[in-house]
PDB file of C-alpha atoms in Angstrom:
ATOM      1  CA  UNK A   1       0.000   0.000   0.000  1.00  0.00           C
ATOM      2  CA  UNK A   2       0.709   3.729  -0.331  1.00  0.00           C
ATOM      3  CA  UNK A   3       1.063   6.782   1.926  1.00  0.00           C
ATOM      4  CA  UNK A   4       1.198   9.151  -0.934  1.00  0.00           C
ATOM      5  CA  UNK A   5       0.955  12.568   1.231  1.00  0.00           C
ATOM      6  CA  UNK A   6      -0.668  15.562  -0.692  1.00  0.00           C
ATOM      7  CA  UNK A   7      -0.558  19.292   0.915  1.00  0.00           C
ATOM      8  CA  UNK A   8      -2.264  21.953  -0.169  1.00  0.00           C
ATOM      9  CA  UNK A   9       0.057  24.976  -1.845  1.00  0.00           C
ATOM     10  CA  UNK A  10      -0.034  27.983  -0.756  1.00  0.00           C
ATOM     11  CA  UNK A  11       1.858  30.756   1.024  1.00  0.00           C
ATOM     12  CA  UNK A  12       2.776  30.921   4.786  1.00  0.00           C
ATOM     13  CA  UNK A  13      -0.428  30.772   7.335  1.00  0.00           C
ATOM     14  CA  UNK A  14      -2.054  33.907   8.181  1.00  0.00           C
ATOM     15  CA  UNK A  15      -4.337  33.841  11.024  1.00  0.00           C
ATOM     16  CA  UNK A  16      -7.383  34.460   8.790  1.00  0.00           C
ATOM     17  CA  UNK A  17      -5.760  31.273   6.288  1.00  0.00           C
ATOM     18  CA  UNK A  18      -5.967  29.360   9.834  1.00  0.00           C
ATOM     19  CA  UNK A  19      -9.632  29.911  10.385  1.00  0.00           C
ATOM     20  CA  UNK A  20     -10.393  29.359   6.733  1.00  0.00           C
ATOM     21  CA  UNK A  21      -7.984  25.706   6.705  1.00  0.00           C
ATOM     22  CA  UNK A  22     -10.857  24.687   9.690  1.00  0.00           C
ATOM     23  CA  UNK A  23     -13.744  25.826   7.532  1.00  0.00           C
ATOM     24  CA  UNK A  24     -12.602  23.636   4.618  1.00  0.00           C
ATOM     25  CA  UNK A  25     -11.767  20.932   7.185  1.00  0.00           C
ATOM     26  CA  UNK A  26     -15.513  20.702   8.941  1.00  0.00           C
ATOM     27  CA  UNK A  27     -16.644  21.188   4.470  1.00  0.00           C
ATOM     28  CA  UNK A  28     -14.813  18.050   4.205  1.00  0.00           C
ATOM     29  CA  UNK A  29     -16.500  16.121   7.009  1.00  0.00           C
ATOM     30  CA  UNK A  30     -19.778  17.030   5.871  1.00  0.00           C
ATOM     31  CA  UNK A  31     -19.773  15.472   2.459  1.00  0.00           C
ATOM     32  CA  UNK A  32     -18.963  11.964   4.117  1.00  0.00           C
ATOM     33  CA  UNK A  33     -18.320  10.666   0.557  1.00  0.00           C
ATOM     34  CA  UNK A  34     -15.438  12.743   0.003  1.00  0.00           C
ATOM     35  CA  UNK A  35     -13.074  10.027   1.138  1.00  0.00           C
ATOM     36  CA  UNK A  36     -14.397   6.621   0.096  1.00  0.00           C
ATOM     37  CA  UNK A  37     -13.195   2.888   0.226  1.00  0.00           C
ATOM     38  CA  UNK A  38     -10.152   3.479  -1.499  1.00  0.00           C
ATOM     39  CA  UNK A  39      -9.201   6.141   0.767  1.00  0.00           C
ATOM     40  CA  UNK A  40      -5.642   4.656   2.125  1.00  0.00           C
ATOM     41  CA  UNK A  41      -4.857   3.594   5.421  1.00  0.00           C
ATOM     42  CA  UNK A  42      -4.536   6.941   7.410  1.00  0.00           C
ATOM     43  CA  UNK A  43      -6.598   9.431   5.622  1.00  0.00           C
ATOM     44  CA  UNK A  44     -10.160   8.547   6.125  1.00  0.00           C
ATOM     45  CA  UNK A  45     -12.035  10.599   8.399  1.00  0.00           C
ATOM     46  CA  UNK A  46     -13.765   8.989  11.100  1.00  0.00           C
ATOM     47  CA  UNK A  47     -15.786   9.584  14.414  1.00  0.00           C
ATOM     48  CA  UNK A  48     -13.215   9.888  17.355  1.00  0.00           C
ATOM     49  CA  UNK A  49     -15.098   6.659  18.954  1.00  0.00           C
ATOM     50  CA  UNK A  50     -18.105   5.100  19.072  1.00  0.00           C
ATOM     51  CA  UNK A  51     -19.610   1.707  19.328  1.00  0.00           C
ATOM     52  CA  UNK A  52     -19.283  -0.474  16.431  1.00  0.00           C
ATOM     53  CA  UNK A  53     -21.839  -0.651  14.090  1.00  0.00           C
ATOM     54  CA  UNK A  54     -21.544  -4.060  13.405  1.00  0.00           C
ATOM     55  CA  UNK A  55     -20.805  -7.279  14.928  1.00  0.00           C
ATOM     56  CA  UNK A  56     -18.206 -10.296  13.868  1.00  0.00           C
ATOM     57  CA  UNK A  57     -19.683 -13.337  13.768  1.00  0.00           C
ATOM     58  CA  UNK A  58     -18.068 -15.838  16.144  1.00  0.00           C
ATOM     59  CA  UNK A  59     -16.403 -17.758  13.244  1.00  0.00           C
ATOM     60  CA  UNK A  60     -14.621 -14.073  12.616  1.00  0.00           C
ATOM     61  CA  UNK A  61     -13.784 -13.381  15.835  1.00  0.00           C
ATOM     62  CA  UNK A  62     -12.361 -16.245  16.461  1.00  0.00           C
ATOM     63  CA  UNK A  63     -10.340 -15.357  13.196  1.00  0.00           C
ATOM     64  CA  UNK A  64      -9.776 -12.370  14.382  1.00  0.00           C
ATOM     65  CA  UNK A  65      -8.549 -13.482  17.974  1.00  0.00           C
ATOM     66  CA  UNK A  66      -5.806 -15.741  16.338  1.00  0.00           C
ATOM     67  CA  UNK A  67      -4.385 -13.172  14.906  1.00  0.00           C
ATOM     68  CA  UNK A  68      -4.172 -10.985  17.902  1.00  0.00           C
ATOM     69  CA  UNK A  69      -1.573 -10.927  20.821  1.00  0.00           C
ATOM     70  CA  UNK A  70      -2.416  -9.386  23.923  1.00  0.00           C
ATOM     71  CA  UNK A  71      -0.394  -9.389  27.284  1.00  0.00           C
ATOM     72  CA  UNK A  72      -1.754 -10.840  30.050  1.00  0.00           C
ATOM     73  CA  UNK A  73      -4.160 -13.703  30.967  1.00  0.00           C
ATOM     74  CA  UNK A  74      -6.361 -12.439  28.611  1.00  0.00           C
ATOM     75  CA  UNK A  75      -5.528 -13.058  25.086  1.00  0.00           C
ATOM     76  CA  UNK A  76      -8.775 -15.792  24.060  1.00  0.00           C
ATOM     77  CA  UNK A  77     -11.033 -13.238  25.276  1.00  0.00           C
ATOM     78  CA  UNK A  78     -11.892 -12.108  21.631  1.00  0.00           C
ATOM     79  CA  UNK A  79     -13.162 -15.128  20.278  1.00  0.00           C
ATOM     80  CA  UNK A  80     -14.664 -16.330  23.890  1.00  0.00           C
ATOM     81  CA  UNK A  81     -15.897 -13.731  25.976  1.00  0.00           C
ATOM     82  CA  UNK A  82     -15.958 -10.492  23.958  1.00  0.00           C
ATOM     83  CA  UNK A  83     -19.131  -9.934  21.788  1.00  0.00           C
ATOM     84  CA  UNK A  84     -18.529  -6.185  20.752  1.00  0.00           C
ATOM     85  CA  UNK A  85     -15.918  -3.738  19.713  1.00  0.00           C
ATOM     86  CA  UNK A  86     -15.204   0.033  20.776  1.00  0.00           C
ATOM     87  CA  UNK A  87     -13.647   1.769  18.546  1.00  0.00           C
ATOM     88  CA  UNK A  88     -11.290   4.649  19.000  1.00  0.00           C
ATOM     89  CA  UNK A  89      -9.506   6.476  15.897  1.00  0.00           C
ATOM     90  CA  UNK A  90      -6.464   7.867  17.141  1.00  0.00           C
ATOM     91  CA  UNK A  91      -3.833  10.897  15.860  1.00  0.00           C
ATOM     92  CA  UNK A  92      -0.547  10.188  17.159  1.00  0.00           C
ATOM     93  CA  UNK A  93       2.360  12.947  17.368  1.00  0.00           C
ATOM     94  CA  UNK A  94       5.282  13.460  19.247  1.00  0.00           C
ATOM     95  CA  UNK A  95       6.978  16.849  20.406  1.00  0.00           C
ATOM     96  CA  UNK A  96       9.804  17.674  18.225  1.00  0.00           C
ATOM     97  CA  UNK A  97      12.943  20.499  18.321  1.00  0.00           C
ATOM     98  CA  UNK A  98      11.029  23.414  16.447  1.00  0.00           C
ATOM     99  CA  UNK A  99      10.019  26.117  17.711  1.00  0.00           C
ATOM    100  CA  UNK A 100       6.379  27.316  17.446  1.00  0.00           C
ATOM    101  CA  UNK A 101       5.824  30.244  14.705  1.00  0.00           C
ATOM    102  CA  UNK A 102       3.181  32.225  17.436  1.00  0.00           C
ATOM    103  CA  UNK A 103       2.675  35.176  14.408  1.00  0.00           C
ATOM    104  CA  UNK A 104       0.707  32.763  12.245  1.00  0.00           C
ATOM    105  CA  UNK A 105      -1.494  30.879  14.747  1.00  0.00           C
ATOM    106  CA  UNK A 106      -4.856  32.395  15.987  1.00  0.00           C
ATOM    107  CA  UNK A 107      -4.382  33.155  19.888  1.00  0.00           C
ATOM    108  CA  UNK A 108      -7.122  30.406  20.700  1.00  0.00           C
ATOM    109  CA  UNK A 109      -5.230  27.886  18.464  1.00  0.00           C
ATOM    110  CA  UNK A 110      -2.334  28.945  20.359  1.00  0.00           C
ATOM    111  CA  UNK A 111      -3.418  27.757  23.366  1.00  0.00           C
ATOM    112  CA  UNK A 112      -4.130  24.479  22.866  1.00  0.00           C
ATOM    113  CA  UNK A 113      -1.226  24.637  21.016  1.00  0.00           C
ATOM    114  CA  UNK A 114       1.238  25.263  24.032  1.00  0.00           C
ATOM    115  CA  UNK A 115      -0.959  23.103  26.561  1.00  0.00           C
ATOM    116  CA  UNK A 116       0.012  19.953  23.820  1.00  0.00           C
ATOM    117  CA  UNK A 117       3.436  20.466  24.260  1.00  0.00           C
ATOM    118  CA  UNK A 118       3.484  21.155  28.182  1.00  0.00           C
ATOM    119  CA  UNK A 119       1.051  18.933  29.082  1.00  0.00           C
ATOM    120  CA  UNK A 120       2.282  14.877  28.550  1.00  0.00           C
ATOM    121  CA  UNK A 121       0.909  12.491  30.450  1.00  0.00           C
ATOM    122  CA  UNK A 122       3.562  10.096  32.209  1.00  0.00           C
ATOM    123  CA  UNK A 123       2.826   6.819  29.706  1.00  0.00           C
ATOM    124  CA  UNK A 124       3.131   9.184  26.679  1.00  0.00           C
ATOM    125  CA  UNK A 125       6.557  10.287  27.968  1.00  0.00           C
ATOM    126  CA  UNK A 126       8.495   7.257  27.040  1.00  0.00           C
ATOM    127  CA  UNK A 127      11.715   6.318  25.264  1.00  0.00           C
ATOM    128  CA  UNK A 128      11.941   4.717  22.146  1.00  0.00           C
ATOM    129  CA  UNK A 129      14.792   2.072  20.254  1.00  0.00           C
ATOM    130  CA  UNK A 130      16.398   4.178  17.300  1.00  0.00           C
ATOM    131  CA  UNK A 131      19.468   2.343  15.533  1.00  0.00           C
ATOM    132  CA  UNK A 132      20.359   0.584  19.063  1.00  0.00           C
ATOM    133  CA  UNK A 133      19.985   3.995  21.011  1.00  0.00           C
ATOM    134  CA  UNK A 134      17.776   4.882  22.898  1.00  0.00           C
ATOM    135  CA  UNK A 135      15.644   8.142  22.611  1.00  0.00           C
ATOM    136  CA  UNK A 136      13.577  10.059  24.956  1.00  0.00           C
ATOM    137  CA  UNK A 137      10.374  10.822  23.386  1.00  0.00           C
ATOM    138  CA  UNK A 138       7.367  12.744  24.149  1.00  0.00           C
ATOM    139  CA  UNK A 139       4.509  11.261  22.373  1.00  0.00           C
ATOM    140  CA  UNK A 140       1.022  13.192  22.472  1.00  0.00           C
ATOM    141  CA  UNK A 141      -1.753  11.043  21.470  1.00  0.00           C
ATOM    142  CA  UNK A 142      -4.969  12.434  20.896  1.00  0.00           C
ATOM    143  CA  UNK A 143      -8.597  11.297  19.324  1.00  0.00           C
ATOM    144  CA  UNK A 144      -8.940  12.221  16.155  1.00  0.00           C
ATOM    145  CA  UNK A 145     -11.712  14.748  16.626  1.00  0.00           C
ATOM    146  CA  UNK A 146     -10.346  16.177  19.290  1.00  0.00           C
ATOM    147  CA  UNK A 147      -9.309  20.144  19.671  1.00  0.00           C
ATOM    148  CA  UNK A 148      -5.861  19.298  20.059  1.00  0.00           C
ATOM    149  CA  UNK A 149      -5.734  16.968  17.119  1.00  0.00           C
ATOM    150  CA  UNK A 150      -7.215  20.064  15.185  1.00  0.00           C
ATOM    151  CA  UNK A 151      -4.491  22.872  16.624  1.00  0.00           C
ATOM    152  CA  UNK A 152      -2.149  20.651  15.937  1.00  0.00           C
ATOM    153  CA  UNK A 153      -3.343  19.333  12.005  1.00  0.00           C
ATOM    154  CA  UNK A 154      -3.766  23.092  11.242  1.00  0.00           C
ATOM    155  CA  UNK A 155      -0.291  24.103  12.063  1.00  0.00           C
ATOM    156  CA  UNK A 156       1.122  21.143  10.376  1.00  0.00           C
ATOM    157  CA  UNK A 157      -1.572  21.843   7.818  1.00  0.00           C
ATOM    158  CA  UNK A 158       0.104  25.399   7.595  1.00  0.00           C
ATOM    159  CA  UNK A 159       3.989  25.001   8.061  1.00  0.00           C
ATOM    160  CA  UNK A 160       4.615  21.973   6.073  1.00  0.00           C
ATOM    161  CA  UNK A 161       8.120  23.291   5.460  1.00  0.00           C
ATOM    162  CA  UNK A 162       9.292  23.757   8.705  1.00  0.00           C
ATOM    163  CA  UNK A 163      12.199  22.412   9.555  1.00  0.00           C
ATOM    164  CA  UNK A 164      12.929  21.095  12.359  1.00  0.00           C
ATOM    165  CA  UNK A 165       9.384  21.240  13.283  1.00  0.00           C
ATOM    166  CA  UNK A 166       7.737  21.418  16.709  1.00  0.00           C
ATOM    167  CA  UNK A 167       5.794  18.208  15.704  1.00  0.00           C
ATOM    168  CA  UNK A 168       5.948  15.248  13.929  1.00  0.00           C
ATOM    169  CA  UNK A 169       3.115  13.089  13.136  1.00  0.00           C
ATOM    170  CA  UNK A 170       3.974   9.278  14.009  1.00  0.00           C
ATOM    171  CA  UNK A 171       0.234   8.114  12.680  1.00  0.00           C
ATOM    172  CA  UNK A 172      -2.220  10.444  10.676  1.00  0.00           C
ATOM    173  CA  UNK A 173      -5.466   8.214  11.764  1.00  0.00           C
ATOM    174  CA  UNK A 174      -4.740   4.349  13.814  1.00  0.00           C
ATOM    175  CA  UNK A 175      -7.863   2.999  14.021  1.00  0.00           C
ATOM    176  CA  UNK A 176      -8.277   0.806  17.556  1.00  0.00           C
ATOM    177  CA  UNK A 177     -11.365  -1.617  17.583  1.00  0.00           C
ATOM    178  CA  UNK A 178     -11.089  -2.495  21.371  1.00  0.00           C
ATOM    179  CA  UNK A 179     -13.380  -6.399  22.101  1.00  0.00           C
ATOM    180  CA  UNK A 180     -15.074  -6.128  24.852  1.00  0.00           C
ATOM    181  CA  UNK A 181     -18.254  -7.968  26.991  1.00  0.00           C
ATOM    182  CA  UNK A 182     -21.221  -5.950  26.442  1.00  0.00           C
ATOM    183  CA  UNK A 183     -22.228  -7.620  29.917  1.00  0.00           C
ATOM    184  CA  UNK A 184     -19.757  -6.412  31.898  1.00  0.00           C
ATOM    185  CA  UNK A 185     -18.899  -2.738  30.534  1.00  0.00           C
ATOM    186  CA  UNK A 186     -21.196  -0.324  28.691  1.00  0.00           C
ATOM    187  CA  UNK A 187     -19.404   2.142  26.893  1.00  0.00           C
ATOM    188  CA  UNK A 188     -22.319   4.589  26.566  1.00  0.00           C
ATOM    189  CA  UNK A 189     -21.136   5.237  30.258  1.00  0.00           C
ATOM    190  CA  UNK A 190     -19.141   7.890  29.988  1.00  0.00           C
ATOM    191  CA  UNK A 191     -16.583   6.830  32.459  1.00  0.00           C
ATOM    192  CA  UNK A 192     -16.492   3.214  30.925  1.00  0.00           C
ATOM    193  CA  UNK A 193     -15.988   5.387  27.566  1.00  0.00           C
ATOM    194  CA  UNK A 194     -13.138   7.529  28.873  1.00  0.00           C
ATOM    195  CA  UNK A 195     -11.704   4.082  30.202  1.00  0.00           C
ATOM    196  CA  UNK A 196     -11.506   2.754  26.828  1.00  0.00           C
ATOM    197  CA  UNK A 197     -10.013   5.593  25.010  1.00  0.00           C
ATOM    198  CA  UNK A 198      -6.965   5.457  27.496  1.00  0.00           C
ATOM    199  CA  UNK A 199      -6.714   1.812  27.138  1.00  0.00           C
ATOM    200  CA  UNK A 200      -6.535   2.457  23.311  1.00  0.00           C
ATOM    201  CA  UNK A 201      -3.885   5.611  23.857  1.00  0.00           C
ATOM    202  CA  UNK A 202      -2.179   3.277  26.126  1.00  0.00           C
ATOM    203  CA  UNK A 203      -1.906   0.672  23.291  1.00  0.00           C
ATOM    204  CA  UNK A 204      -1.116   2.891  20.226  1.00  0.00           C
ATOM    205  CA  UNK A 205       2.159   4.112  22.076  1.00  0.00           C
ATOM    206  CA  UNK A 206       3.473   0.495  23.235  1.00  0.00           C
ATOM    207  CA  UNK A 207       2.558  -0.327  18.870  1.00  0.00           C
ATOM    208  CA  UNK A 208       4.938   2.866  17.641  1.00  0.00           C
ATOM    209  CA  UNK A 209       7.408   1.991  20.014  1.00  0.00           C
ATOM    210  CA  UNK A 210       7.267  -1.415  18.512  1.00  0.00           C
ATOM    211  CA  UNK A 211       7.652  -0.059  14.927  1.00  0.00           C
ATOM    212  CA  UNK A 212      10.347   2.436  15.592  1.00  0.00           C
ATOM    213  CA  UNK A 213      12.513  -0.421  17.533  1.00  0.00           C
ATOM    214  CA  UNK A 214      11.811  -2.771  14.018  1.00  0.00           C
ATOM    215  CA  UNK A 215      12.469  -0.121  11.510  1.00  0.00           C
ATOM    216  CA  UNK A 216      16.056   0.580  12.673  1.00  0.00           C
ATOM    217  CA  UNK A 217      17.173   1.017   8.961  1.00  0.00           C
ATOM    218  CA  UNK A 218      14.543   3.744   8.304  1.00  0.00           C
ATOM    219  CA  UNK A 219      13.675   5.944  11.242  1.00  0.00           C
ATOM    220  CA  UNK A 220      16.405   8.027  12.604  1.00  0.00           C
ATOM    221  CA  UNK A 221      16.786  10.384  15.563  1.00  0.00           C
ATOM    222  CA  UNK A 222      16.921  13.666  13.705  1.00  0.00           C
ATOM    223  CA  UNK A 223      13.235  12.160  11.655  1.00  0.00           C
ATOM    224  CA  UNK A 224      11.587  12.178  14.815  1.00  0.00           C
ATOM    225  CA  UNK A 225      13.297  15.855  16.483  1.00  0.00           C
ATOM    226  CA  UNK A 226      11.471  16.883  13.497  1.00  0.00           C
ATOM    227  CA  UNK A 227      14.562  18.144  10.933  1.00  0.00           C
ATOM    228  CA  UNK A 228      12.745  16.356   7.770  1.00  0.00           C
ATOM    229  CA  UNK A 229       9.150  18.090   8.112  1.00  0.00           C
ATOM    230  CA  UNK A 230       6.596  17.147  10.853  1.00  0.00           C
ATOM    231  CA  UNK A 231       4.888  14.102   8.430  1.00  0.00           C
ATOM    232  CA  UNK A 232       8.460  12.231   7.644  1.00  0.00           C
ATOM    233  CA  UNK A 233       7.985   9.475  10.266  1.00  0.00           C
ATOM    234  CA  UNK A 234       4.155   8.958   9.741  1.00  0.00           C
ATOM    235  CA  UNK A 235       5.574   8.511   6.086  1.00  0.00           C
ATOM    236  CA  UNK A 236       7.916   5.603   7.398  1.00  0.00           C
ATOM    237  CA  UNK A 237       5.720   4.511  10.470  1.00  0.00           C
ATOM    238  CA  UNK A 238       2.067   3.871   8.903  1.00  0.00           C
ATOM    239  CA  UNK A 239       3.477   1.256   6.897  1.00  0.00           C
ATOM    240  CA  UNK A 240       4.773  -1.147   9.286  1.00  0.00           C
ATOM    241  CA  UNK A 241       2.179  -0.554  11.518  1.00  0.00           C
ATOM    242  CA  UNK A 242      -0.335  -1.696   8.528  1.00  0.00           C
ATOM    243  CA  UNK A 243       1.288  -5.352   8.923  1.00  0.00           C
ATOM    244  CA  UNK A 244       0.096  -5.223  12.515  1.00  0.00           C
ATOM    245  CA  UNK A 245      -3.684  -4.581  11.011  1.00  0.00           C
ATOM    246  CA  UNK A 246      -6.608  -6.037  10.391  1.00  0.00           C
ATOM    247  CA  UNK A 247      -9.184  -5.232   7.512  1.00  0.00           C
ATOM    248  CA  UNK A 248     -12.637  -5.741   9.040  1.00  0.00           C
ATOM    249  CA  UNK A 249     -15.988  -4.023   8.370  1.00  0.00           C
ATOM    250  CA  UNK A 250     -17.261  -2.457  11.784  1.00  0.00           C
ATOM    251  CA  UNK A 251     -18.206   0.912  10.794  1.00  0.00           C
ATOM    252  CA  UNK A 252     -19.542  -0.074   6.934  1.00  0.00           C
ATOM    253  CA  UNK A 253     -16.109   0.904   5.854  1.00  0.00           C
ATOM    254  CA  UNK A 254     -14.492  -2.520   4.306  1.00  0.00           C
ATOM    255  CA  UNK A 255     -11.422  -1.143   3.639  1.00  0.00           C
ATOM    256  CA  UNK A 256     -10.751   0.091   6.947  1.00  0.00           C
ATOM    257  CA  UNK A 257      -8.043  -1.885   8.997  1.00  0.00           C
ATOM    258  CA  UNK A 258      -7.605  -1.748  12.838  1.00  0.00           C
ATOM    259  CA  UNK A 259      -5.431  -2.712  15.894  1.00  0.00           C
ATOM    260  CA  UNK A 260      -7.629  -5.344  17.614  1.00  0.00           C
ATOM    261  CA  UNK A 261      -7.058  -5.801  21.173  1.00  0.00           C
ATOM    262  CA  UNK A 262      -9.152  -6.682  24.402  1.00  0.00           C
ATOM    263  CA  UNK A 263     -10.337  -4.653  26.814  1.00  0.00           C
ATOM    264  CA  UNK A 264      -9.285  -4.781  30.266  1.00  0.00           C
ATOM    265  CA  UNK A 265     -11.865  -5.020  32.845  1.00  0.00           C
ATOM    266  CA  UNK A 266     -10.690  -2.971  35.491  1.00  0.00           C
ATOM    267  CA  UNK A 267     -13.526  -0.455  36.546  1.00  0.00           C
ATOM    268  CA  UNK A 268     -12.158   0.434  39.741  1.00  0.00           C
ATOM    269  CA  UNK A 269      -8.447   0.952  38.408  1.00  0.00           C
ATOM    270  CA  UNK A 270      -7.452   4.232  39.396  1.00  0.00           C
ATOM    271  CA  UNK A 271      -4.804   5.189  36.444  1.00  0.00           C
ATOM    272  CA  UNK A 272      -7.917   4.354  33.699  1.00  0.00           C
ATOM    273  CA  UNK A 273     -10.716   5.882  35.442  1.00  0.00           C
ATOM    274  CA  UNK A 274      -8.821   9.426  34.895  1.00  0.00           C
ATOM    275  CA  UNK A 275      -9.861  11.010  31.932  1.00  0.00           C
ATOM    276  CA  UNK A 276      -8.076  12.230  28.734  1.00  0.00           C
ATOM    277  CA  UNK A 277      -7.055  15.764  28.506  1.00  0.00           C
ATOM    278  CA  UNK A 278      -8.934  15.656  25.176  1.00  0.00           C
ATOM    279  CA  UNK A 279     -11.570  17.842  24.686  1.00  0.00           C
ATOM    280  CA  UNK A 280     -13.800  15.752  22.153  1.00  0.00           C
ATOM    281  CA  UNK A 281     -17.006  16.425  23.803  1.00  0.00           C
ATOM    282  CA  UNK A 282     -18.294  13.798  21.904  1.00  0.00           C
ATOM    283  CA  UNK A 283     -21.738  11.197  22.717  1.00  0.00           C
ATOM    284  CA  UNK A 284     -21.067   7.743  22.739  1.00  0.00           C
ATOM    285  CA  UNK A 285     -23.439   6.281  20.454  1.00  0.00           C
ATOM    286  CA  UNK A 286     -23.144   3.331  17.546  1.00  0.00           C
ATOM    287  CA  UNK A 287     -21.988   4.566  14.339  1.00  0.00           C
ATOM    288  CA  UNK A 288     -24.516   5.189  11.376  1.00  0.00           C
ATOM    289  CA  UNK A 289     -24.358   6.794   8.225  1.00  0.00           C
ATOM    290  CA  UNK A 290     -26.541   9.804   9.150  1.00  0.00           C
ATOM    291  CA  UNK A 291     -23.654  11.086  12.090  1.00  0.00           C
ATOM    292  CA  UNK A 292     -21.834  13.677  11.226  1.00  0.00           C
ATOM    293  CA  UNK A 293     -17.972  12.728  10.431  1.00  0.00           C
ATOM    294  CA  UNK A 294     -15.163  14.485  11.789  1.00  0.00           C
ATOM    295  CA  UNK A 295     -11.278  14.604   9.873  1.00  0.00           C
ATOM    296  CA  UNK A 296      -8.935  12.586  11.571  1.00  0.00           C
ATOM    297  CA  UNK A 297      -6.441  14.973  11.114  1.00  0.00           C
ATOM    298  CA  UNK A 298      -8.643  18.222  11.174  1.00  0.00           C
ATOM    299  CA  UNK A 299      -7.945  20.753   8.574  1.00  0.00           C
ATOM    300  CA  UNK A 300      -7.700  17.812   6.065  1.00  0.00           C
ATOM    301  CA  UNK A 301      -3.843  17.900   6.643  1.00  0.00           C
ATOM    302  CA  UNK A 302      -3.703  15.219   3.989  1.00  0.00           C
ATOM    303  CA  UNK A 303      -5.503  16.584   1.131  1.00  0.00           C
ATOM    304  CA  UNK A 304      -6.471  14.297  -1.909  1.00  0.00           C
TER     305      UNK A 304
END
């Protein structure tokens, strides 16, 4: 598969060119069709989660559960237990060595600009493999609908020449489809919710580090401090993590391919009970074709 990345041209961002990249962005989302099946792997827009529209049938999840490693005692759970998926579409990014250009950001964008790079949470701010060195890295994972994944798709959006740039993208859209028991969680709780989208954040970084530690040849230290544009590693990244993918049809997209992994039933755990930082706002509802659709990476950073 391809990762062909397309910007659009233009001059340097203005803060009018700013409000008018989010305009085009929420356009985008409300033609739906704009993106179809043959959309690839990273650039479809999506919800930031819901409940799956659709069901595997246990022949398919047991499929599915073969192919799927989890930690833990509780690997069969996909093909046993679990009857439903959650899923979570994911923008992942990582604080790089540029320096934020304030003059052509919007003072609201701003903000939720500087809170992204100040604020990491402690499993986000890890170290990765590069090359048999290690790196520290400060990864910032966000929903895909999220206001920070917005802020931070319009500046990329708007300085794709920046070099070294205060971002880099490590996955434009990673789609998580998270099996769990519809008898023993409900994810139209909003704390059960919340619960899952950390679990999925959780899992997205421990699958990047993965891929950066495999693709020694590839990724380098100065590709992820940002000095070759803030979307070289998701160039390098998305396709290893697609060979850690499946293709299923949850949310009446068939060529949409996802990170299956299990749930973990721990309502009382303290860590997964806090919530996100990320201000989604968003009801928890099963996906239909009527919702409104939100860009992964708002702003349409990857234009077709």
């Amino acid at each position: 598969a391809e990762f062909a990345i397309h910007f659009r041209e233009g001059r340097r961002s203005t803060p009018d060119r700013s409000s008018r990249l989010s305009e085009h962005a929420h356009k985008d989302s409300d033609r739906g069709g704009a993106h179809g099946a043959e959309t690839p792997f990273g650039h479809a827009p999506a919800v930031g989660s819901a409940i799956a529209q659709k069901t595997l049938v246990s022949s398919k999840r047991r499929k599915v559960g073969a192919n799927v490693s989890d930690d833990g005692e509780h690997g069969s759970e996909i093909h046993s237990e679990c009857d439903s998926h959650f899923i979570v579409h994911l923008f992942v990014t990582a604080i790089a060595e540029g320096k934020l250009e304030q003059s052509s950001v919007i003072p609201k964008t701003w903000d939720v600009l500087q809170q992204v790079i100040t604020k990491v949470s402690k499993e986000q701010n890890t170290t990765v493999s590069v090359r048999g060195s290690t790196m520290d890295i400060k990864m910032r994972v966000f929903v895909c609908n999220s206001v920070e994944a917005r802020a931070v798709g319009e500046y990329v959006t708007a300085h794709p020449d920046q070099r070294p740039a205060p971002f880099v993208v490590l996955a434009r859209q990673l789609s998580m489809a998270i099996a769990y028991n519809s008898k023993s969680l409900d994810p139209t709780q909003a704390a059960v919710a919340d619960r899952l989208r950390k679990q999925a954040k959780t899992r997205a970084v421990k699958e990047i580090r993965e891929v950066i530690r495999d693709a020694q040849t590839e990724i380098t230290c100065p590709i992820l401090r940002g000095h070759a544009g803030a979307l070289a590693p998701a160039r390098l990244i998305e396709e290893h993590l697609l060979g850690r993918t499946v293709k299923e049809d949850l949310e009446g997209d068939g060529a949409r391919n996802y990170i299956f992994f299990n749930a973990k039933n721990r309502s009382n755990s303290k860590d997964e009970l806090s919530s996100s930082h990320d201000h989604h706002h968003e009801d928890v509802a099963p996906v239909s074709s009527s919702r409104r659709r939100s860009p992964p990476v708002p702003s349409s950073v990857l234009h077709h």
